[in-house]
Amino acid sequence: MSLTRLRSIPSRPSPPADFYAFLLQTCLRTENASAGRSIHAHVVKAGLHLGVYLVNNIINLYAKFGFFADAHHVFDGMPLKNAFSWNTLLSMYAKGRMIGRANKVFVEMPQRDSVSWTTMIVGLNLMGEFERAVVVFLEMVRSGVPPSQFTFTNVLSSCAALEALDVGRKVHSFVAKLGLSGVVVVANSLINMYGKSGDVETAKAVFDRMRLRSVSSWNSMISMYAQSGRMDLAQDQFDEMTDRNIVTWNAIIAGYNQNKLNQEALEFFSRMLKEQSVVPDNFTLTSALSACAILGLLRVGKQIHSRMVRTEKPCHGQVGNALISMYSKSGGVAIARRVVEQAMASDLNVISFTALLEGYVKLGDLQPAREIFDLMSYRDVVAWTAMIVGYVQNGFNSEAMDLFRLMIDKGPKPNHYTLAAILSVCSSLASLDHGKQIHCRAIRSTGLSVSVSNALITMYAKSGSIAGAKTLFDQIRQNKETVSWTSMVIALAQHGLGEEAIVLFEKMISTGVRPDHITYVGVISACTHAGLVEKGRHYFQQMQTKYMIQPTQSHYSCMIDLFARSGLTQDAQEFIKTMPVEPDAIAWGSLLAACKAQKDADLAKVAAERLLAIDPDNSGAYSALANVYSACGRWDDAAKIWKLMKDKGVKKEQGFSWTHVKNKVHVFGVIDGLHPQRDAIYQMAAKLWKDIKKEGFVPDTQSVLHDIEEELKEQLLSHHSEKLAIAFGLISTPENTTLRIMKNLRVCNDCHSAIKFISKVVGREIIVRDATRFHHFRDGFCSCKDFW
C-alpha cells in the first residue's frame, strides 16, 4: 500500500493514548511544563510516540509552553502527519512572531485548509505586516479555500490598519457572497474597518442593517465617532445604550482624552465611579491618568493612584506607564522613579520611557535608563532616539554609536533627530567615513532636513573635510538659517580660513540673516586664527552696539585669546581689568599658553595661579608653567613645579593621536609599543625623519623641555604621537590619499615644522586636528600660514 494511501487512513486513538492525551491537556490547563515533559517520556517508553493523535497533543503542549525547538523536533520525528500537525506547528511560529519560519512551514505543507491560511494572516497581523496579510487572503480566495468568519475578522483588521478602503469593500463583497453579513463579529469588524478608513456613513449603514447587535456593536460605533473627532455623536450613541459594559465607558473616556477634551474625560470618569455599574480597569485608569498628565493635575492623579492602591490594582503594564507619565509630566519625577522600580520595566512604553529618560539625562545617570530601555518589549524610533540623544548629551559617544548600529541592524528606521544626534558623535570622533555613510542614508531615507544639514556641515568640518562642509552649505544657504551660516563661519575659522570666514560673515549680514551670540564667537575666533586683532575688536563692539548682544564668557575668552596669540599679552591684561566678570579657565589658559612664546615667566605664574584657583586639578596649568620656566632656562623652577604637581597627585594629561583606517580607530602615544604593526611603523617613522632632514628640516630641540642630550631629544621628537600616526597612515592607505590625524593636545612646534616637510616628501595632503584648530599640510606649507 502506498504511503499516500496510508496517510489518508484516519488514526484511531487507543485508550492509553486517550489517557495520556488527557494528562497532557491537564498539564496545559495547570501550566505544568515539567509534568508535560515527564508524560512525553512515558509516552515514548510505552511505545505510543508514533500515534498521530497523541503526538499532536505533545506538539501542542510544547508549542503553547514556548518550547519551539522541542515541538519542531517532535514534529520532524512523526512518520505520519495530518492537517492538525502542520497547523499546530504553523500556529506556533505565527503566533510566536517568527513569521519567516511560519512561512517556511506554510510553503512546505502538503495541503492547506482554512485554518492554515487564517493562521498565516493572524501571524502577519501580529507582525504588523498588514499588506502581506491582505495578499495572503487574496491568494486564499484564488486557491478556492472558503474563508471562515475568523478569516474575515482578521483580514478586515488588516484593512483597518492600512485604512485600505478599496480592499475592505472587496472583502465586504466576499462577506455578503458567503452570507456572513449577519454574523455579529464580522459586522463589528466591518464597522471598525469603515470607521478607521474614514467612511463613517457606510459604517453607520452596516450598524443600522444589523438585526442582532451586541454591546460590541454599539462600542464600535462610539469608538468610530471618537476616532473621527465627532464626540457629540459618540456621546449620543453612548446615551442611547441601555446596557453598557466597561468597554463602553473606556471608549467614551478614551475618546475625550484622545480628542484633547481632557476635562470632559475626567468628568465621565467621575460619573462612572458614581454610577458604580462597572469597575474601572487598566484602560479606564490609563485614559484618566493621561488626562491628568496633560492637564498637569498632580493632585487628581495622586487620588487615582490612591484608589488603585486601595483596590489593589497592580501598577504595571499600561496603567503603570500612565502613572509614570503622569508623575513625570506633573512634577513628580521622584515618585515616577519609584513606580518604575515597583512595576514591570519590560512593559514600559515609549512615552513613559521618554519622560523618565529626560529626568535621568538631567541627573546624568544613564545606566538605569539603559537597563529599562533594554527591557522594553516595544521600542519605536522615539525611544531609540531618546536613548541615543541621552548618551550624546552626556558625552558617551561610543555608547551612542554602538546603539545606533544596533538600531540600524534590529531597530526602526532612524528619523531626522536620530541622524542629527549621531552626526554629532561622528563630529566628536572625527569619523569621516561613518559621517559619509550617514549622509548617504539620510539622502536615501529621510532627506536632508535643516537640522541634519547643519549637523552634516559640522561633521564634515570637524572631520577635516572643509570642502565637504562648503558643498553642503552651498546647497542650503538659501534657507537663511542663522544656525547654518554660523556653522559654516565656525568651520572656516577652525580650518584657519579666517579671511574666508569673515567674508562669509559679512555676506551673511548683507543677505539679511541676523547673527546671534554664537555667530560672533565664530567670527572673533576667525580673527584670532588669522591674527586680525583690529578686526576682532571691531566685531566685539559691533555685536554690542548694532545687535545689542551682551558679551558672554565665551566672547571675553575669545578676545583674550585674540590678544594672546598675537603676542599682545599687555593688551590681554588690560582687557582683563575692564571685564565685568572674572575670566574663566579658557581665558587664563590662553594667556598662559602665550607666555611660553613670549618667555614671560612672571605673567605665566599669575595666569597659572588664577587657572588653578578655578580648576585645582588642571594638569595643563602645571605643565604650561613648567614649560615656560624650561623655555627660559630656569630648570630648577621647572623641576619644582613638576614635583609640586606630583605631590598634589595631579596627573599630566598624556598626549596621543589617532586616525581612522578602514572604519577602525588606531591610537598612538609618544612611545607606542602595543600596536600590532609596531616594527613597520617605527621603520617608516625613522625613514621619514631621515628623508625630511635631507630636505633641510632642522629639529626644534627646544620643544623638548627636559635637560637631556641633543641626540636623545631628537629621538623623542621623532616618536611624537602624530608622527607615529602619520607613519601608520602612510603604510596603511593607498598613495595620494589624504591622511587625517587627530590629536588631543596642541601640536608642538617641531611636529608642525616636520609635517610640512613630510607633506612635501610623500606628496600627500595631511590634515591634523589638534585641541584648538585644523592644519592642512600640503607641498611643504600649512593652511595656518604658521600663525597658530
CSV table of C-alpha atoms in Angstrom, one decimal, residues 24-25 27-29 31 33 56-68 70-71 84 87-89 91-93 95-96:
chain,number,residue,atom,x,y,z
A,24,LEU,CA,-1.2,16.4,28.6
A,25,GLN,CA,-4.2,18.7,28.3
A,27,CYS,CA,-0.7,20.0,32.1
A,28,LEU,CA,-1.6,22.8,29.8
A,29,ARG,CA,-4.6,23.9,31.9
A,31,GLU,CA,0.6,25.3,33.3
A,33,ALA,CA,5.5,22.2,31.8
A,56,ASN,CA,-0.2,16.1,18.0
A,57,ASN,CA,-1.0,16.7,21.7
A,58,ILE,CA,2.7,16.7,22.6
A,59,ILE,CA,3.5,19.2,19.8
A,60,ASN,CA,0.6,21.4,21.0
A,61,LEU,CA,1.9,21.3,24.6
A,62,TYR,CA,5.5,22.2,23.7
A,63,ALA,CA,4.2,25.0,21.3
A,64,LYS,CA,1.9,26.5,24.0
A,65,PHE,CA,4.7,26.5,26.6
A,66,GLY,CA,7.1,28.2,24.1
A,67,PHE,CA,9.4,25.2,23.6
A,68,PHE,CA,9.6,25.7,19.9
A,70,ASP,CA,11.2,20.7,21.1
A,71,ALA,CA,7.9,21.0,19.3
A,84,PHE,CA,-3.7,19.3,12.7
A,87,ASN,CA,-1.4,23.7,11.6
A,88,THR,CA,-0.2,23.3,15.1
A,89,LEU,CA,3.4,23.9,14.0
A,91,SER,CA,0.4,28.4,14.6
A,92,MET,CA,3.3,28.1,17.0
A,93,TYR,CA,5.6,30.1,14.7
A,95,LYS,CA,1.7,33.5,17.0
A,96,GLY,CA,5.3,33.4,18.2
